[in-house]
mmCIF file of C-alpha atoms and ligand atoms in Angstrom:
data_model
loop_
_atom_site.group_PDB
_atom_site.id
_atom_site.type_symbol
_atom_site.label_atom_id
_atom_site.label_comp_id
_atom_site.label_asym_id
_atom_site.label_seq_id
_atom_site.Cartn_x
_atom_site.Cartn_y
_atom_site.Cartn_z
ATOM 1 C CA MET A 1 -36.696 3.679 -0.547
ATOM 2 C CA ASN A 2 -37.341 -0.041 -0.892
ATOM 3 C CA GLU A 3 -37.561 -1.330 2.665
ATOM 4 C CA HIS A 4 -36.756 -4.881 1.459
ATOM 5 C CA ALA A 5 -33.544 -3.897 -0.318
ATOM 6 C CA PRO A 6 -30.440 -5.320 1.395
ATOM 7 C CA ARG A 7 -28.798 -2.736 3.640
ATOM 8 C CA PRO A 8 -25.096 -2.144 3.128
ATOM 9 C CA ALA A 9 -23.109 -3.940 5.838
ATOM 10 C CA ALA A 10 -21.901 -1.525 8.498
ATOM 11 C CA ALA A 11 -18.229 -0.743 7.992
ATOM 12 C CA THR A 12 -16.005 -2.576 10.494
ATOM 13 C CA PRO A 13 -14.517 -0.400 13.215
ATOM 14 C CA VAL A 14 -10.792 -0.109 12.607
ATOM 15 C CA THR A 15 -8.063 0.862 15.060
ATOM 16 C CA VAL A 16 -4.751 2.284 13.921
ATOM 17 C CA ILE A 17 -1.904 2.247 16.429
ATOM 18 C CA GLY A 18 1.048 4.392 15.364
ATOM 19 C CA LEU A 19 0.558 7.714 13.639
ATOM 20 C CA GLY A 20 3.905 8.337 12.003
ATOM 21 C CA SER A 21 3.722 9.422 8.384
ATOM 22 C CA MET A 22 2.519 5.982 7.266
ATOM 23 C CA GLY A 23 0.072 5.370 10.122
ATOM 24 C CA GLN A 24 -1.561 8.749 9.492
ATOM 25 C CA ALA A 25 -2.032 7.890 5.805
ATOM 26 C CA LEU A 26 -3.532 4.487 6.682
ATOM 27 C CA ALA A 27 -5.927 5.974 9.239
ATOM 28 C CA ALA A 28 -6.976 8.733 6.812
ATOM 29 C CA ALA A 29 -7.850 6.077 4.194
ATOM 30 C CA PHE A 30 -10.044 4.188 6.685
ATOM 31 C CA VAL A 31 -11.783 7.386 7.800
ATOM 32 C CA GLY A 32 -12.293 8.384 4.146
ATOM 33 C CA GLY A 33 -13.758 4.941 3.419
ATOM 34 C CA GLY A 34 -16.400 5.364 6.116
ATOM 35 C CA HIS A 35 -14.908 3.063 8.774
ATOM 36 C CA PRO A 36 -15.357 4.156 12.371
ATOM 37 C CA THR A 37 -11.657 4.714 13.094
ATOM 38 C CA THR A 38 -9.962 4.845 16.475
ATOM 39 C CA VAL A 39 -6.337 5.909 16.682
ATOM 40 C CA TRP A 40 -3.593 5.866 19.282
ATOM 41 C CA ASN A 41 -0.097 7.281 19.141
ATOM 42 C CA ARG A 42 2.597 7.754 21.779
ATOM 43 C CA THR A 43 2.682 11.443 20.830
ATOM 44 C CA ALA A 44 -1.028 12.209 20.937
ATOM 45 C CA SER A 45 -0.812 15.512 19.001
ATOM 46 C CA LYS A 46 -0.136 13.549 15.779
ATOM 47 C CA ALA A 47 -3.811 12.535 15.879
ATOM 48 C CA ASP A 48 -5.122 16.132 15.616
ATOM 49 C CA ALA A 49 -5.699 16.213 11.846
ATOM 50 C CA LEU A 50 -7.332 12.773 11.891
ATOM 51 C CA VAL A 51 -9.620 13.696 14.774
ATOM 52 C CA SER A 52 -10.753 16.767 12.823
ATOM 53 C CA LYS A 53 -11.730 14.356 10.000
ATOM 54 C CA GLY A 54 -13.756 12.102 12.325
ATOM 55 C CA ALA A 55 -11.298 9.670 13.917
ATOM 56 C CA VAL A 56 -11.510 9.048 17.654
ATOM 57 C CA LEU A 57 -8.357 9.365 19.739
ATOM 58 C CA ALA A 58 -8.116 6.573 22.322
ATOM 59 C CA LYS A 59 -6.622 7.333 25.735
ATOM 60 C CA SER A 60 -4.538 4.174 25.825
ATOM 61 C CA PRO A 61 -3.502 1.249 23.607
ATOM 62 C CA ALA A 62 -5.955 -0.932 25.585
ATOM 63 C CA ASP A 63 -8.879 1.399 24.791
ATOM 64 C CA ALA A 64 -7.750 1.585 21.175
ATOM 65 C CA VAL A 65 -7.666 -2.217 20.824
ATOM 66 C CA GLU A 66 -11.098 -2.604 22.421
ATOM 67 C CA ALA A 67 -12.610 -0.213 19.856
ATOM 68 C CA GLY A 68 -11.408 -2.102 16.786
ATOM 69 C CA GLY A 69 -12.657 -5.156 14.912
ATOM 70 C CA LEU A 70 -9.441 -4.834 12.958
ATOM 71 C CA VAL A 71 -6.389 -3.555 14.824
ATOM 72 C CA VAL A 72 -3.645 -2.174 12.572
ATOM 73 C CA VAL A 73 -0.200 -1.520 14.033
ATOM 74 C CA CYS A 74 2.218 0.683 12.118
ATOM 75 C CA VAL A 75 5.072 1.843 14.334
ATOM 76 C CA LEU A 76 8.805 2.097 13.912
ATOM 77 C CA ASP A 77 9.908 -1.490 14.361
ATOM 78 C CA ARG A 78 9.164 -4.786 16.025
ATOM 79 C CA ALA A 79 10.512 -3.739 19.429
ATOM 80 C CA SER A 80 8.239 -0.689 19.609
ATOM 81 C CA ALA A 81 5.252 -2.732 18.369
ATOM 82 C CA GLN A 82 5.857 -5.411 20.980
ATOM 83 C CA GLU A 83 6.284 -2.772 23.707
ATOM 84 C CA ILE A 84 2.769 -1.531 22.882
ATOM 85 C CA LEU A 85 1.128 -4.939 22.343
ATOM 86 C CA ASP A 86 2.537 -7.031 25.200
ATOM 87 C CA PRO A 87 0.502 -5.234 27.888
ATOM 88 C CA VAL A 88 -2.760 -5.526 25.887
ATOM 89 C CA THR A 89 -2.823 -9.205 24.951
ATOM 90 C CA ASP A 90 -6.045 -9.773 26.955
ATOM 91 C CA GLN A 91 -7.827 -7.083 24.921
ATOM 92 C CA LEU A 92 -6.373 -8.443 21.674
ATOM 93 C CA ALA A 93 -7.490 -12.041 22.267
ATOM 94 C CA GLY A 94 -10.064 -13.057 19.670
ATOM 95 C CA ARG A 95 -9.431 -9.959 17.535
ATOM 96 C CA SER A 96 -7.779 -9.472 14.165
ATOM 97 C CA LEU A 97 -4.304 -7.945 14.316
ATOM 98 C CA LEU A 98 -2.739 -6.575 11.140
ATOM 99 C CA MET A 99 0.951 -5.772 11.518
ATOM 100 C CA LEU A 100 2.033 -3.130 9.016
ATOM 101 C CA THR A 101 5.196 -2.321 10.960
ATOM 102 C CA SER A 102 8.171 -3.476 8.875
ATOM 103 C CA LEU A 103 9.399 -6.834 10.187
ATOM 104 C CA THR A 104 12.026 -9.244 8.953
ATOM 105 C CA PRO A 105 10.688 -12.639 7.812
ATOM 106 C CA THR A 106 11.961 -14.191 11.055
ATOM 107 C CA GLU A 107 10.315 -11.472 13.129
ATOM 108 C CA ALA A 108 7.043 -11.952 11.243
ATOM 109 C CA ASN A 109 7.001 -15.681 11.996
ATOM 110 C CA GLU A 110 7.914 -15.047 15.637
ATOM 111 C CA THR A 111 5.153 -12.436 15.962
ATOM 112 C CA SER A 112 2.702 -14.826 14.326
ATOM 113 C CA ALA A 113 3.644 -17.567 16.843
ATOM 114 C CA TRP A 114 3.326 -15.063 19.729
ATOM 115 C CA ALA A 115 -0.145 -14.088 18.468
ATOM 116 C CA ALA A 116 -1.275 -17.722 18.103
ATOM 117 C CA GLU A 117 -0.241 -18.372 21.709
ATOM 118 C CA LYS A 118 -2.392 -15.422 22.827
ATOM 119 C CA ASN A 119 -5.384 -16.413 20.649
ATOM 120 C CA ILE A 120 -4.920 -13.362 18.426
ATOM 121 C CA GLU A 121 -5.687 -13.728 14.701
ATOM 122 C CA PHE A 122 -2.544 -12.444 12.982
ATOM 123 C CA LEU A 123 -2.007 -11.067 9.501
ATOM 124 C CA GLY A 124 1.403 -9.691 8.529
ATOM 125 C CA GLY A 125 1.740 -7.082 5.851
ATOM 126 C CA ALA A 126 4.275 -5.164 3.803
ATOM 127 C CA ILE A 127 3.554 -1.808 2.243
ATOM 128 C CA MET A 128 4.990 -1.265 -1.228
ATOM 129 C CA ALA A 129 4.245 2.464 -1.258
ATOM 130 C CA THR A 130 5.055 5.779 0.326
ATOM 131 C CA PRO A 131 2.441 7.485 2.531
ATOM 132 C CA ASP A 132 1.284 9.874 -0.220
ATOM 133 C CA LEU A 133 0.362 6.887 -2.431
ATOM 134 C CA ILE A 134 -1.864 5.187 0.158
ATOM 135 C CA GLY A 135 -5.444 5.099 -1.106
ATOM 136 C CA ASN A 136 -4.376 4.945 -4.750
ATOM 137 C CA PRO A 137 -4.770 1.343 -5.993
ATOM 138 C CA GLU A 138 -2.786 2.075 -9.166
ATOM 139 C CA GLU A 139 0.284 3.138 -7.235
ATOM 140 C CA ALA A 140 0.077 1.472 -3.815
ATOM 141 C CA SER A 141 0.461 -2.249 -3.426
ATOM 142 C CA LEU A 142 0.207 -4.075 -0.105
ATOM 143 C CA LEU A 143 1.317 -7.661 0.453
ATOM 144 C CA TYR A 144 -0.302 -9.784 3.147
ATOM 145 C CA ALA A 145 0.507 -13.172 4.666
ATOM 146 C CA GLY A 146 -0.814 -14.985 7.704
ATOM 147 C CA SER A 147 -4.432 -15.572 8.691
ATOM 148 C CA SER A 148 -6.587 -15.965 5.559
ATOM 149 C CA SER A 149 -9.685 -15.318 7.619
ATOM 150 C CA VAL A 150 -8.397 -11.877 8.705
ATOM 151 C CA PHE A 151 -7.565 -11.110 5.079
ATOM 152 C CA GLU A 152 -10.926 -12.291 3.735
ATOM 153 C CA SER A 153 -13.043 -10.681 6.468
ATOM 154 C CA HIS A 154 -11.377 -7.300 6.076
ATOM 155 C CA LYS A 155 -10.668 -7.325 2.352
ATOM 156 C CA ALA A 156 -12.941 -4.367 1.622
ATOM 157 C CA ALA A 157 -11.210 -2.243 4.263
ATOM 158 C CA LEU A 158 -7.762 -3.306 3.029
ATOM 159 C CA GLU A 159 -8.664 -2.355 -0.544
ATOM 160 C CA LEU A 160 -9.018 1.235 0.694
ATOM 161 C CA LEU A 161 -5.250 1.310 1.226
ATOM 162 C CA GLY A 162 -4.145 0.035 -2.177
ATOM 163 C CA THR A 163 -4.084 -3.137 -4.239
ATOM 164 C CA SER A 164 -4.011 -6.152 -1.907
ATOM 165 C CA THR A 165 -2.209 -9.421 -2.565
ATOM 166 C CA TYR A 166 -2.524 -12.377 -0.188
ATOM 167 C CA LEU A 167 0.527 -14.653 -0.187
ATOM 168 C CA GLY A 168 -0.567 -17.559 1.973
ATOM 169 C CA ASP A 169 -0.553 -18.454 5.623
ATOM 170 C CA VAL A 170 3.197 -18.241 6.361
ATOM 171 C CA ALA A 171 3.532 -14.771 7.888
ATOM 172 C CA ALA A 172 7.169 -14.387 6.775
ATOM 173 C CA ARG A 173 6.157 -14.267 3.138
ATOM 174 C CA ALA A 174 4.979 -10.656 3.045
ATOM 175 C CA SER A 175 8.302 -9.274 4.216
ATOM 176 C CA LEU A 176 10.257 -11.817 2.165
ATOM 177 C CA LEU A 177 8.477 -10.798 -1.045
ATOM 178 C CA GLU A 178 8.837 -7.120 -0.143
ATOM 179 C CA THR A 179 12.583 -7.597 0.263
ATOM 180 C CA GLY A 180 12.827 -9.458 -3.055
ATOM 181 C CA LEU A 181 11.031 -6.627 -4.822
ATOM 182 C CA LEU A 182 13.218 -4.004 -3.175
ATOM 183 C CA ALA A 183 16.367 -5.939 -4.129
ATOM 184 C CA SER A 184 15.206 -5.988 -7.754
ATOM 185 C CA MET A 185 14.508 -2.257 -7.613
ATOM 186 C CA TYR A 186 17.870 -1.261 -6.138
ATOM 187 C CA SER A 187 19.797 -3.335 -8.681
ATOM 188 C CA MET A 188 17.817 -1.743 -11.506
ATOM 189 C CA PHE A 189 18.477 1.765 -10.151
ATOM 190 C CA ALA A 190 22.180 1.022 -9.722
ATOM 191 C CA GLY A 191 22.402 -0.192 -13.338
ATOM 192 C CA PHE A 192 20.634 2.951 -14.493
ATOM 193 C CA PHE A 193 23.069 5.131 -12.509
ATOM 194 C CA HIS A 194 25.994 3.300 -14.099
ATOM 195 C CA GLY A 195 24.525 3.903 -17.546
ATOM 196 C CA ALA A 196 23.921 7.588 -16.794
ATOM 197 C CA ALA A 197 27.510 7.980 -15.549
ATOM 198 C CA LEU A 198 28.842 6.290 -18.673
ATOM 199 C CA VAL A 199 26.897 8.402 -21.192
ATOM 200 C CA GLY A 200 27.665 11.482 -19.098
ATOM 201 C CA THR A 201 31.366 11.075 -20.002
ATOM 202 C CA GLU A 202 30.444 12.317 -23.484
ATOM 203 C CA GLY A 203 28.088 15.052 -22.303
ATOM 204 C CA VAL A 204 24.802 13.160 -22.655
ATOM 205 C CA THR A 205 22.473 14.371 -19.906
ATOM 206 C CA ALA A 206 20.708 11.996 -17.561
ATOM 207 C CA LYS A 207 17.425 13.308 -18.957
ATOM 208 C CA GLU A 208 18.387 12.374 -22.533
ATOM 209 C CA PHE A 209 19.537 8.974 -21.317
ATOM 210 C CA THR A 210 16.294 8.419 -19.423
ATOM 211 C CA ALA A 211 14.208 8.947 -22.549
ATOM 212 C CA LEU A 212 15.927 5.859 -24.005
ATOM 213 C CA ALA A 213 16.349 3.914 -20.763
ATOM 214 C CA VAL A 214 12.677 3.829 -19.798
ATOM 215 C CA PRO A 215 11.376 2.058 -22.945
ATOM 216 C CA TRP A 216 14.483 -0.155 -22.980
ATOM 217 C CA LEU A 217 14.021 -1.315 -19.400
ATOM 218 C CA LYS A 218 10.293 -1.800 -19.963
ATOM 219 C CA ALA A 219 11.042 -3.997 -22.981
ATOM 220 C CA MET A 220 13.595 -5.971 -20.931
ATOM 221 C CA THR A 221 11.016 -6.761 -18.239
ATOM 222 C CA THR A 222 9.128 -8.797 -20.847
ATOM 223 C CA PHE A 223 11.962 -11.357 -20.588
ATOM 224 C CA LEU A 224 11.437 -11.921 -16.867
ATOM 225 C CA PRO A 225 8.721 -14.603 -17.204
ATOM 226 C CA GLY A 226 11.061 -16.607 -19.466
ATOM 227 C CA GLN A 227 13.893 -16.284 -16.908
ATOM 228 C CA ALA A 228 11.474 -17.389 -14.186
ATOM 229 C CA GLU A 229 10.679 -20.525 -16.184
ATOM 230 C CA PHE A 230 14.376 -21.518 -16.292
ATOM 231 C CA ILE A 231 14.674 -20.890 -12.553
ATOM 232 C CA ASP A 232 11.556 -22.808 -11.536
ATOM 233 C CA LYS A 233 12.509 -25.784 -13.714
ATOM 234 C CA GLY A 234 16.133 -25.672 -12.541
ATOM 235 C CA ASP A 235 17.023 -26.370 -16.172
ATOM 236 C CA TYR A 236 19.074 -23.644 -17.828
ATOM 237 C CA THR A 237 19.505 -25.278 -21.230
ATOM 238 C CA THR A 238 19.264 -22.672 -23.979
ATOM 239 C CA ASP A 239 20.301 -22.079 -27.550
ATOM 240 C CA VAL A 240 20.144 -18.280 -27.342
ATOM 241 C CA GLN A 241 22.195 -15.711 -25.449
ATOM 242 C CA SER A 242 24.196 -18.142 -23.354
ATOM 243 C CA LEU A 243 26.319 -17.197 -20.364
ATOM 244 C CA GLU A 244 29.359 -17.171 -22.678
ATOM 245 C CA PHE A 245 27.595 -14.643 -24.913
ATOM 246 C CA ASN A 246 26.691 -12.528 -21.869
ATOM 247 C CA LYS A 247 30.246 -12.793 -20.534
ATOM 248 C CA GLY A 248 31.380 -11.007 -23.698
ATOM 249 C CA GLY A 249 28.741 -8.311 -23.075
ATOM 250 C CA LEU A 250 29.811 -7.695 -19.490
ATOM 251 C CA ASP A 251 33.529 -7.664 -20.356
ATOM 252 C CA HIS A 252 32.696 -5.100 -23.030
ATOM 253 C CA ILE A 253 30.813 -2.856 -20.564
ATOM 254 C CA ILE A 254 33.654 -3.057 -18.035
ATOM 255 C CA HIS A 255 36.277 -2.351 -20.705
ATOM 256 C CA ILE A 256 34.393 0.680 -22.082
ATOM 257 C CA SER A 257 33.568 2.000 -18.605
ATOM 258 C CA THR A 258 37.253 1.837 -17.655
ATOM 259 C CA ASP A 259 38.246 3.512 -20.943
ATOM 260 C CA GLN A 260 35.795 6.306 -20.254
ATOM 261 C CA GLY A 261 37.254 6.748 -16.771
ATOM 262 C CA ILE A 262 34.314 5.688 -14.624
ATOM 263 C CA GLY A 263 34.072 3.057 -11.883
ATOM 264 C CA THR A 264 32.940 -0.511 -12.355
ATOM 265 C CA ASP A 265 31.618 -1.189 -8.835
ATOM 266 C CA VAL A 266 28.102 -1.860 -10.093
ATOM 267 C CA MET A 267 28.970 -4.062 -13.058
ATOM 268 C CA LYS A 268 31.918 -6.046 -11.594
ATOM 269 C CA PRO A 269 29.812 -8.256 -9.291
ATOM 270 C CA VAL A 270 27.591 -9.222 -12.238
ATOM 271 C CA ALA A 271 30.649 -10.043 -14.344
ATOM 272 C CA GLU A 272 32.089 -12.083 -11.461
ATOM 273 C CA LEU A 273 28.872 -14.084 -11.093
ATOM 274 C CA ILE A 274 28.982 -14.882 -14.812
ATOM 275 C CA ASP A 275 32.691 -15.802 -14.668
ATOM 276 C CA ARG A 276 32.085 -18.252 -11.818
ATOM 277 C CA GLN A 277 29.365 -20.074 -13.747
ATOM 278 C CA VAL A 278 31.404 -20.141 -16.973
ATOM 279 C CA GLU A 279 34.471 -21.426 -15.083
ATOM 280 C CA ALA A 280 32.300 -24.170 -13.575
ATOM 281 C CA GLY A 281 31.443 -25.310 -17.110
ATOM 282 C CA HIS A 282 28.008 -23.709 -17.505
ATOM 283 C CA GLY A 283 28.984 -21.332 -20.329
ATOM 284 C CA PRO A 284 26.443 -22.701 -22.846
ATOM 285 C CA GLU A 285 23.568 -22.285 -20.365
ATOM 286 C CA SER A 286 21.150 -19.428 -19.851
ATOM 287 C CA LEU A 287 21.895 -16.176 -17.990
ATOM 288 C CA ALA A 288 19.256 -17.263 -15.467
ATOM 289 C CA ARG A 289 21.837 -19.708 -14.114
ATOM 290 C CA LEU A 290 23.346 -16.765 -12.200
ATOM 291 C CA ILE A 291 20.757 -17.470 -9.540
ATOM 292 C CA GLU A 292 22.692 -20.630 -8.637
ATOM 293 C CA GLY A 293 25.747 -18.500 -7.813
ATOM 294 C CA ILE A 294 23.589 -16.185 -5.700
ATOM 295 C CA LYS A 295 22.006 -19.107 -3.840
ATOM 296 C CA ASN A 296 25.415 -20.680 -3.221
ATOM 297 C CA PRO A 297 27.834 -17.839 -2.541
ATOM 298 C CA LYS A 298 31.502 -18.675 -2.669
ATOM 299 C CA GLY A 299 32.871 -19.342 0.802
HETATM 300 N N1 FVH B 301 7.064 5.783 5.332
HETATM 301 C C1 FVH B 301 7.309 4.930 4.346
HETATM 302 O O1 FVH B 301 7.413 5.310 3.183
HETATM 303 C C2 FVH B 301 7.512 3.444 4.599
HETATM 304 C C3 FVH B 301 6.877 2.564 3.530
HETATM 305 C C4 FVH B 301 7.108 1.111 3.772
HETATM 306 C C5 FVH B 301 6.727 0.704 5.193
HETATM 307 N N2 FVH B 301 7.288 1.605 6.166
HETATM 308 C C6 FVH B 301 7.191 1.122 7.551
HETATM 309 O O2 FVH B 301 6.073 1.650 8.260
HETATM 310 C C7 FVH B 301 6.394 1.761 9.642
HETATM 311 C C8 FVH B 301 6.102 3.172 10.123
HETATM 312 O O3 FVH B 301 6.799 4.066 9.285
HETATM 313 P P1 FVH B 301 6.562 5.640 9.339
HETATM 314 O O4 FVH B 301 7.063 6.179 8.053
HETATM 315 O O5 FVH B 301 5.177 5.928 9.721
HETATM 316 O O6 FVH B 301 7.580 6.025 10.510
HETATM 317 P P2 FVH B 301 7.660 7.361 11.369
HETATM 318 O O7 FVH B 301 7.033 8.486 10.665
HETATM 319 O O8 FVH B 301 9.091 7.472 11.779
HETATM 320 O O9 FVH B 301 6.772 7.028 12.658
HETATM 321 C C9 FVH B 301 7.162 6.059 13.615
HETATM 322 C C10 FVH B 301 5.977 5.719 14.481
HETATM 323 O O10 FVH B 301 6.406 4.774 15.477
HETATM 324 C C11 FVH B 301 6.103 5.305 16.776
HETATM 325 N N3 FVH B 301 7.070 4.801 17.732
HETATM 326 C C12 FVH B 301 8.402 4.711 17.608
HETATM 327 N N4 FVH B 301 8.948 4.167 18.715
HETATM 328 C C13 FVH B 301 7.926 3.930 19.563
HETATM 329 C C14 FVH B 301 7.843 3.367 20.875
HETATM 330 N N5 FVH B 301 8.929 2.923 21.531
HETATM 331 N N6 FVH B 301 6.627 3.261 21.451
HETATM 332 C C15 FVH B 301 5.505 3.692 20.804
HETATM 333 N N7 FVH B 301 5.516 4.234 19.552
HETATM 334 C C16 FVH B 301 6.711 4.337 18.946
HETATM 335 C C17 FVH B 301 6.169 6.802 16.596
HETATM 336 O O11 FVH B 301 5.509 7.415 17.675
HETATM 337 P P3 FVH B 301 5.792 8.980 18.015
HETATM 338 O O12 FVH B 301 7.279 9.183 17.861
HETATM 339 O O13 FVH B 301 5.009 9.777 17.038
HETATM 340 O O14 FVH B 301 5.342 9.137 19.411
HETATM 341 C C18 FVH B 301 5.440 6.933 15.245
HETATM 342 O O15 FVH B 301 4.073 6.804 15.411
HETATM 343 C C19 FVH B 301 7.880 1.398 9.792
HETATM 344 O O16 FVH B 301 8.014 0.064 10.240
HETATM 345 C C20 FVH B 301 8.401 1.535 8.374
HETATM 346 O O17 FVH B 301 9.512 0.714 8.102
HETATM 347 C C21 FVH B 301 7.021 3.012 5.971
#
């Protein structure tokens, strides 16, 4: 061995507080990545499998915090996180705290302000994955916002969990972006369910429908960057597929759905958003103008 070769930096000790299904997956990824890993959970028995893999079970949250260069908290909600952290602020001072408990944007900013007051370096996070996907960068994506120095110093450890994206120093952003992504997902699923119900009226199975829906939806996502351009410019001028054109499309879907005897609960709100913009004189503009109706809901 070349004695002058640079030695690999020792892996940072990591603490994981909260060993529900997600916390266990996070801790297992750190252990697997060679980080000395200390864990704490209210119900200590949930640490058994991790301890057998090399994690150390701390006796108390205070001991757990003192063992970690990076302290990760992944418990039920903000109240339970705060219940654990409030008594250990002295131990947390000067350390890096990564909050992977789901918080609202307001809660994330409040927690960030609380941490700043206590001299704790705070990074908020949002996990776009289920526990079984943690450790798989192709499938698991984690969003971070807050202290850039916590993100940069612990980037290698964070990459063990999944693909990391840093969104800037406003802590609220991670949960805000997470919520935006989830909103997009639910609307897409609801549209797919409507389509499956519609084709099902003539005996087409959901499986047959899916074979067509997947490439169709994939192709449609290629239009999102163009829609984003309209939105960011705030200029919806277009000479293709205006709101008037799309109004015809939505009316058609609602008419056929009713004819086929299925509900229109999913499609009606989209049609109503279009109608409002057309009635306000924006018919020749792009479909992206719907965002204005979402931003300014009717009273
Ligand atoms: N699981 C998932 O797919 C999602 C993915 C997106 C992000 N979420 C968020 O992750 C947080 C933890 O979720 P989880 O799935 O691990 O949740 P559980 O398996 O239910 O475990 C809950 C843990 O919280 C501990 N806990 C609850 N209340 C308290 C309290 N008052 N004091 C101390 N600990 C508390 C609980 O402890 P125990 O019941 O085992 O003693 C678990 O460790 C969550 O914010 C998701 O929204 C996961």
